[in-house]
C-alpha cells in the first residue's frame, strides 16, 4: 500500500513532478491581473525562446490546452484551399490529419510503419513534386517512442515549402531542439511532457515568417485557438502588463515559470538533455539485458523520452495493472497496429538514474511473475553496469 | 508588505482558493490513467449534474480551457447555415457573436445598455418573428455584474427554438441554476469562478436534445472543441475506466473534485447560494453606505457574484493599484462604454462575511485617501449592521 | 462552514502562519545532516542575534520545546544554593517560580496584581537589599497582555545582580528588544509567538557573562535542557557543519529560517514592530469604541501582542465558542484572579490591519448577539477611523 | 542536480516523510485550543496505545522533544537515592547513564561490545544480585543497528525489579512491540523514526504501576519533563477538551495523527512490520551480495530499521558525501569504537522495496567508484532476487 502511495510515474505526461514545481502553484490568491502572475508569465515567455533555441525574431505563445490545442492553433496560419503535407510515424502524427480534415484545406500524408520513421529523402521527393504551404513533422512520436531525424528532415523540405511545423511535444526539454538554426516556423510542445509541469498549456514559438501570416485577418481558424486573439496578451505580458483575452491556467503558468527557471537557469538545457539520454540508455540497457525487444526498430530511432517495449507471452495490459502494486506506473501502448503487444515507458521531465533502476527492477519482477521469458536479475544488472560506466 | 502577501483576491476568477481545494492538486505522481485520477473524474462528472440541477438525461462534459472554450464547443451542435440569436448585456454576451462570426452560421443580436439586461419579452418577440436554431443567454454578465432574469428568459423562448444555451460562468455555484426544470439544453461554466478552483476547465451539461445533435457526424466544429471527441472519454471515465482523447488538466480535475465534494456534499448548494447572497448584499450595503453607485441599474439585476462600483472623482485604475497595498485585489472595469469609470468586486467561490468586511473597509480607506467624496466609516458600519441583522 | 474553514487565528501562539513560512517546512527528505538543514540552522543562528539586537558577543541557542523549555534551560547557569529573584505580573511570571522550586536554589518573588506590573523602583529596592545571582522579568505577560517597562526595569537592577534574564516570549519580533544595549544576559522567546512559526522551538541569546557560567561543568541543570549539551551543536552548525546531540525539530527550523529571512531581511525589524503597534492600537480603538474595558490598567502597560478584554454581562467562554462560527478564534483568559471575566486577543506574527478589522467586527456582532451592552457599529467604525488616520 | 533534489533519505530519523503526512501539518490557522487540534491529539493518544500494543490500563503521553526528552521524563518515576540498571549496547544505551548521572540516583551499567547485545541471562544474574528500582533496555540500538531480544530480556528481569523501561526509539512501528503482554512499564519512542513523522515529539506509554508513582508529588524530575505536569493535558485531550501546560508542537501532532491513521487503520501494524522486515532483508542481501560486512554480528541481532555497513578500504565519510550526488543520503556511523569504519542505512518509516533497490544500486556504484573491493552488479542482483522470491 505504501509502495503504491509513493508510486513512480514513468508515464508519457503528466509525469512525476518535482516538488518545487508543484509548490510554485500553491497560491490561493493569485489572479490574472496579479503582479506575481504577470511576472511569471513574462519570465516564462522569455525562457520559452531559450527552451526552443529561438531568438527574438521568434514569438512565443502560451495557450490553454496542450499538444492538441497547440497543433490546432496552427490553423491560424492557413487560408482556405491551401495544401498541407503531414509526415506521420504513428498516432500523434495522424492527429494532424484529423485536425486538418475539419478545415477547408487539402491534406496529403506520408506515413511509416510502427517502429520506423519516414525517411527525409521520401519527404524531400514529395515536396519537390507538389507545392505545399505547410509541412508537419513529429519530432518524437509518443505512441511508439520513435524519433524522427528532425534536423535532416527539416533541411530536406525547408526550401520547398512556406511553413515547416514541428510537433516537439515529446522532445522539447529532452532532445536537441534548435528552432532558429534549423529554420523551423512553428515548434510546439505541451507543459506536461519533458518540462515536467502539470498539463494545461500548449507552448509554441513562431518564426517571423509564421508571424507575418497572422497579420492577415483571414484564416481558417476558429476563435479560441486563433493565435491572433492571444498575441496582444503575449505582447502585453512580455512587457510586464496584465492583459486579458480568455482566462489562462494561472497556476499552471506559475509552475511553468518555476520549471523553466530550473531547466534553463539551474540545470541547463544541455545537462538536461544529457540526463534524459543517460536515463533512456540505462533503461534500454535493462530492457535488452533481460531479453526484451524495443518497438523502435533501430538505434537512430530511439528517443530520450519514450521507449516502447514488446512483450511476447504476456498481455501488455496485465503488466500495467500488475506493476502498479510494485509502485511504478507505465503507459499503455496505443498504436492500433500493435494492440496489446507492447507497453510504453515514459522517461522524461525530472527522471533520474534511480528512476531507471526502479523501473527496470520492477518490470523484471513483474514479467517474471507473469510468466514472460526473461533473464531475471540480468536486466537490472545491465542497467547498473551501464550507469557505473 | 505582509498585508500584500496575505492579499484577499476579490476578483472575477481566479478567486481566493480554499486551501483544501488547492492541496487536492498537490500530487506529484498522478497520470491520466491513474486510478486516483479516474476516480476524481468520475466523481466530478456525477457531481456536475447536481451542480447544474440536471439529472441523468443530461450529459456532463469537462473540457480543457474555460468559459470561452466551453462556449465555442457549442459549435458541435450547429450545422452550416443555421441561425443563432445572441442575447447580450455586455462583453461576455458579445463574445458569442465573436465566436459565431468565425463559423458559417447566421447570427442575430439583441443587446442591452451597460447596467441593464434585455427584457424577456423582447427576446420572446424576436424568436416568434424568426426561426432560430439556438439562442444564447448570459446568466450573469461578468463585465458589469448584471444578472439576467434567466428562468423567465428561458421560458420566453423555450418553445420557439431548438436549443437554449446559458452561459453560467459567473452564476453556477452561486445563483439558482436549474438546468432540468427550466429545460436548458446547454448550461456551462468554468472552474475558476464560483466553484473556486484554479482556471483550466470548461464545464458543461447537455440535454438529451442537445446530445441528439452530437450523433450526427457533421457540424461546424473544429477538432479540439468538438464535443464528439470528448464524449467517449466522459462515458469511460463515468464508468471508472481511464480513456484518452487529449491530455486533460489532471491536477485541476483533482481540485475540482475536492471543490465539488465540499460544494455539494458538505456545504450544500442551497447554503452556498445563500452565503453568496448574504456576502453580496453586505458588500452592496457598504457601497451604498459610503455613498457610491452600483453599475447594475436595479436590484433585480444585482448578482450574487460581481458588483460594479461607479467612481466619480477618482480614476478607477488608481483605486485598483492603491488597494493592493491594503491587501485587497479587485477587478478592473472592462465594459468599453464605461472605461475608467468603474471597478468590479468579485465575490464568489469561498467568499465570507469577513471578506465583505475587509473589502468594504479597504475600499473606504482608499477612496477617502484618493479624494473621492465618500462617508468614511459609514460604509463599513452599514455592512456591519447588515451582517448583524 | 466556509467561514470556519478560513478561520482567523487571533490567538497567543500558534498564530496564523504565513504560507511561505509553512511551505518552507514542506520537505520530505531533509535529515539532520542534510546540507539544506545545516544551512537553515546556520542562517537562523545568525539572524537570531539580529532579532534580539545582540551582537557577536552573544551566543544564540535553538532548543526543542518552547518558552518553558527555554526558561528551564536557564538552570544551566545556576549552582546549588544560589538565590534568584522572580518579578512576576501573572501566570507566566509565576512559571519561573514553579521551575526554580524544582531545583536547589532560593527563590524570592515580587508580584503585581493582574493588569499591573511591578514598578522598576520596587525591584531596584529589593536587589539593593539582598544579593541575587539572577533576576527574571517577563517582558509581556501573555496571560494579561501587560507589558513591563523592560528597559528601565533592567537598568534598575543591572549593577546589583550577576544575571538578568528576560522572558521575551510575547515580545520578541513585535516590541523593541535590545539585548546588547540593555545588557541583558539571557533573552528568550519561542517560535510560535511573534515570529509566526509553528511551535517546537525555544530561542535564546546568552551574553558573554552568561556563557562564562557554562564553562563550569557544575550546574543544577538536568540533561536535555543543559545548554552545555547544545553548545557544540550551535557552534558546529554556525560553522556550516552538521552536528548531533539530540534530534532537533528539523522542519520547524526550516520554517524559522524562512520566517527570519522575512522578518529581518524583507520586512525589517523596525517596520515589523510598527505594524504590530498599529494593529494593536486599531484593535484597542475598536474595543474602546464599542464600550469595553481592557485588562491592562494604563496605556504604558499596553502591549503590541496581546490584549485582554473584560466582559461584564456575558461569560467569556461563550464569546470564544460563539466567535469561532464567525471565523475568528480568540484565546481564553487564564489569570486565576479574573476567571471567566475576560478573553484575550492575540495580535502577533503576521497580523495585519485587515485582521484587526475582521476581529473587531466579529467581536461586536458576537457580543451584541449574546447580550453584552455594546455600541454596535461604533467599535468597527473607531478601528476604521484609527486606520484611516 | 535533479537527482539530489529528489534525494532518498535513508537516514535514522528524520526519514523520508509520506506526502499525506506532511500535508496534514499544512495548516495555517490551527491553535492549541482549536477543535481540529484537540481531535488530532485525542485520536493520537488512542492510537498510541495500539501502536505499543498496550491497553486502557496504560497511559499514553505525547511530549515535546523526542527520544531524549522522553527518556529523561522517566525521572518523574524516581526518587532520590533509588538505584537503576542501564543495559546498553551502544551510544543510545549509554545516553541513559548520562541522564541518570545528572540526578541523585545510583546507576549501574551492563554493556556490550559494538555489534553485540547484552545477553538476557547476564541481566537476569545482575538483577538477582542487587535490588534495582528500574532497569532500562534499548530495543534497537540506533548507533549500530543491533536489536536486543527484548521479549526475553524483559522476561528475565520482570519479577525482580519495580519498573522495566524500554527505549523503542528505533523499533516502535517497525518491530514487534507488545507493551502489555511483556509487562513493560515504560515503552517510549520518538515521532521521527519508524513512524515517519517530522521530529518534535517524544511518545510514551506508562503502565498502571508506573502511573502509581506519578501520584506521589515527590520525584527527582525537573519541571518541563515532569510527566505530572503533562498528565492533566493528556486526560483532558483524550476527553476531547483543550488544555494547556506548555505549548505542544501543534503541527507535528497533526502530522502524527495522520501517520497513526495510516499505520494502524490503513496499512495495519502487522503489515507494516512485515514491510520493514522485507526491505531490511533485501538491503542486507544486497550488502552481502556485493561482499560487504554488517556491523551486527549475528542474524538474531539484525534489526528491521538500521543496518551498519563496514567498509575496509575507503573512508566511511567519503561514501556519505559521494552518495548524496547519487540521490541517496545515508547516516554516519557514530559508535566511538568504530570511528570512520562504517556507515548506517536507516530503513524505516515509509520505506519500500524500491527504496532498497535504489539504495543498494547507489552504494554499489559509489563504493566501486571510490575503490572499495566489491562485486559490482552482484549486490543489486542479490537484492532483486531476494525481492522476486
PDB file of C-alpha atoms in Angstrom, chain A residues 1-3 5-6 8 16 18-20 22-23 26 262 266-267 272 275 326-328 350-355 357-358 360-362 364-365 368 376-378 380-381 384-385 387-388, chain D residues 1-3 5-6 8 16 18-20 22-23 26 262 266-267 272 275 326-328 350-355 357-358 360-362 364-365 368 376-378 380-381 384-385 387-388:
ATOM      1  CA  UNK A   1       0.000   0.000   0.000  1.00  0.00           C
ATOM      2  CA  UNK A   2       2.817   2.411   0.887  1.00  0.00           C
ATOM      3  CA  UNK A   3       4.666   1.492  -2.290  1.00  0.00           C
ATOM      4  CA  UNK A   5       1.255   5.687  -2.496  1.00  0.00           C
ATOM      5  CA  UNK A   6       4.858   6.550  -3.386  1.00  0.00           C
ATOM      6  CA  UNK A   8       6.862   6.385  -9.598  1.00  0.00           C
ATOM      7  CA  UNK A  16       6.409  12.835 -11.862  1.00  0.00           C
ATOM      8  CA  UNK A  18       9.309  17.984  -8.879  1.00  0.00           C
ATOM      9  CA  UNK A  19       8.024  19.265  -5.544  1.00  0.00           C
ATOM     10  CA  UNK A  20       9.455  22.729  -6.139  1.00  0.00           C
ATOM     11  CA  UNK A  22       4.300  21.747  -7.725  1.00  0.00           C
ATOM     12  CA  UNK A  23       4.647  24.122  -4.787  1.00  0.00           C
ATOM     13  CA  UNK A  26       0.365  26.556  -4.308  1.00  0.00           C
ATOM     14  CA  UNK A 262      15.225  25.204 -13.119  1.00  0.00           C
ATOM     15  CA  UNK A 266      19.803  25.930 -12.871  1.00  0.00           C
ATOM     16  CA  UNK A 267      20.139  22.589 -14.587  1.00  0.00           C
ATOM     17  CA  UNK A 272      19.070  18.234 -19.048  1.00  0.00           C
ATOM     18  CA  UNK A 275      20.391  13.422 -18.262  1.00  0.00           C
ATOM     19  CA  UNK A 326       5.254  -2.506  -7.320  1.00  0.00           C
ATOM     20  CA  UNK A 327       4.992   1.261  -7.093  1.00  0.00           C
ATOM     21  CA  UNK A 328       5.547   2.031 -10.768  1.00  0.00           C
ATOM     22  CA  UNK A 350      12.636  15.105 -13.780  1.00  0.00           C
ATOM     23  CA  UNK A 351      13.590  11.499 -14.365  1.00  0.00           C
ATOM     24  CA  UNK A 352      16.799  10.215 -12.764  1.00  0.00           C
ATOM     25  CA  UNK A 353      19.147   7.265 -12.814  1.00  0.00           C
ATOM     26  CA  UNK A 354      17.451   5.979  -9.687  1.00  0.00           C
ATOM     27  CA  UNK A 355      14.139   6.028 -11.539  1.00  0.00           C
ATOM     28  CA  UNK A 357      16.919   1.420 -11.656  1.00  0.00           C
ATOM     29  CA  UNK A 358      13.498   1.158 -10.011  1.00  0.00           C
ATOM     30  CA  UNK A 360      13.838  -1.901 -14.711  1.00  0.00           C
ATOM     31  CA  UNK A 361      13.832  -3.830 -11.427  1.00  0.00           C
ATOM     32  CA  UNK A 362      10.055  -3.638 -11.235  1.00  0.00           C
ATOM     33  CA  UNK A 364      11.772  -7.612 -14.360  1.00  0.00           C
ATOM     34  CA  UNK A 365       9.977  -8.842 -11.288  1.00  0.00           C
ATOM     35  CA  UNK A 368       8.996 -12.872 -14.260  1.00  0.00           C
ATOM     36  CA  UNK A 376      15.678 -12.266 -14.044  1.00  0.00           C
ATOM     37  CA  UNK A 377      18.406 -10.153 -12.474  1.00  0.00           C
ATOM     38  CA  UNK A 378      20.251  -9.585 -15.736  1.00  0.00           C
ATOM     39  CA  UNK A 380      18.823  -4.681 -13.560  1.00  0.00           C
ATOM     40  CA  UNK A 381      22.479  -5.705 -13.633  1.00  0.00           C
ATOM     41  CA  UNK A 384      23.598  -0.867 -13.186  1.00  0.00           C
ATOM     42  CA  UNK A 385      26.688  -1.637 -15.256  1.00  0.00           C
ATOM     43  CA  UNK A 387      25.255   3.573 -15.097  1.00  0.00           C
ATOM     44  CA  UNK A 388      28.577   2.603 -13.481  1.00  0.00           C
TER      45      UNK A 388
ATOM     46  CA  UNK D   1      21.257  18.241  -9.603  1.00  0.00           C
ATOM     47  CA  UNK D   2      17.755  16.841 -10.124  1.00  0.00           C
ATOM     48  CA  UNK D   3      18.792  13.558  -8.542  1.00  0.00           C
ATOM     49  CA  UNK D   5      16.716  17.372  -5.302  1.00  0.00           C
ATOM     50  CA  UNK D   6      14.772  14.091  -5.327  1.00  0.00           C
ATOM     51  CA  UNK D   8      16.088   9.445  -0.949  1.00  0.00           C
ATOM     52  CA  UNK D  16      11.517  10.303   4.090  1.00  0.00           C
ATOM     53  CA  UNK D  18       4.967  10.456   3.131  1.00  0.00           C
ATOM     54  CA  UNK D  19       3.334  13.431   1.410  1.00  0.00           C
ATOM     55  CA  UNK D  20      -0.009  12.767   3.075  1.00  0.00           C
ATOM     56  CA  UNK D  22       3.497  16.182   5.571  1.00  0.00           C
ATOM     57  CA  UNK D  23       0.377  17.830   4.169  1.00  0.00           C
ATOM     58  CA  UNK D  26      -0.053  22.271   6.315  1.00  0.00           C
ATOM     59  CA  UNK D 262      -2.276   5.176   8.119  1.00  0.00           C
ATOM     60  CA  UNK D 266      -4.893   1.580   6.771  1.00  0.00           C
ATOM     61  CA  UNK D 267      -1.627  -0.311   6.499  1.00  0.00           C
ATOM     62  CA  UNK D 272       3.964  -2.544   8.455  1.00  0.00           C
ATOM     63  CA  UNK D 275       7.250  -4.463   5.126  1.00  0.00           C
ATOM     64  CA  UNK D 326      23.589   9.758  -6.475  1.00  0.00           C
ATOM     65  CA  UNK D 327      20.411  10.980  -4.812  1.00  0.00           C
ATOM     66  CA  UNK D 328      20.708   8.966  -1.606  1.00  0.00           C
ATOM     67  CA  UNK D 350       7.612   4.651   4.723  1.00  0.00           C
ATOM     68  CA  UNK D 351      10.474   2.699   3.217  1.00  0.00           C
ATOM     69  CA  UNK D 352       9.708   0.420   0.256  1.00  0.00           C
ATOM     70  CA  UNK D 353      11.251  -2.309  -1.855  1.00  0.00           C
ATOM     71  CA  UNK D 354      12.045   0.295  -4.475  1.00  0.00           C
ATOM     72  CA  UNK D 355      13.981   2.249  -1.865  1.00  0.00           C
ATOM     73  CA  UNK D 357      16.770  -1.245  -4.840  1.00  0.00           C
ATOM     74  CA  UNK D 358      17.905   2.361  -5.210  1.00  0.00           C
ATOM     75  CA  UNK D 360      21.871  -0.857  -2.898  1.00  0.00           C
ATOM     76  CA  UNK D 361      22.454   0.221  -6.506  1.00  0.00           C
ATOM     77  CA  UNK D 362      23.798   3.574  -5.354  1.00  0.00           C
ATOM     78  CA  UNK D 364      27.472  -0.295  -5.205  1.00  0.00           C
ATOM     79  CA  UNK D 365      28.284   2.372  -7.722  1.00  0.00           C
ATOM     80  CA  UNK D 368      33.068   0.847  -6.882  1.00  0.00           C
ATOM     81  CA  UNK D 376      29.695  -4.594  -8.908  1.00  0.00           C
ATOM     82  CA  UNK D 377      26.248  -5.661 -10.095  1.00  0.00           C
ATOM     83  CA  UNK D 378      26.063  -8.628  -7.730  1.00  0.00           C
ATOM     84  CA  UNK D 380      21.771  -5.217  -6.767  1.00  0.00           C
ATOM     85  CA  UNK D 381      21.149  -8.605  -8.367  1.00  0.00           C
ATOM     86  CA  UNK D 384      16.431  -8.193  -6.816  1.00  0.00           C
ATOM     87  CA  UNK D 385      16.459 -11.994  -6.462  1.00  0.00           C
ATOM     88  CA  UNK D 387      12.580  -9.466  -3.684  1.00  0.00           C
ATOM     89  CA  UNK D 388      11.499 -11.751  -6.537  1.00  0.00           C
TER      90      UNK D 388
END
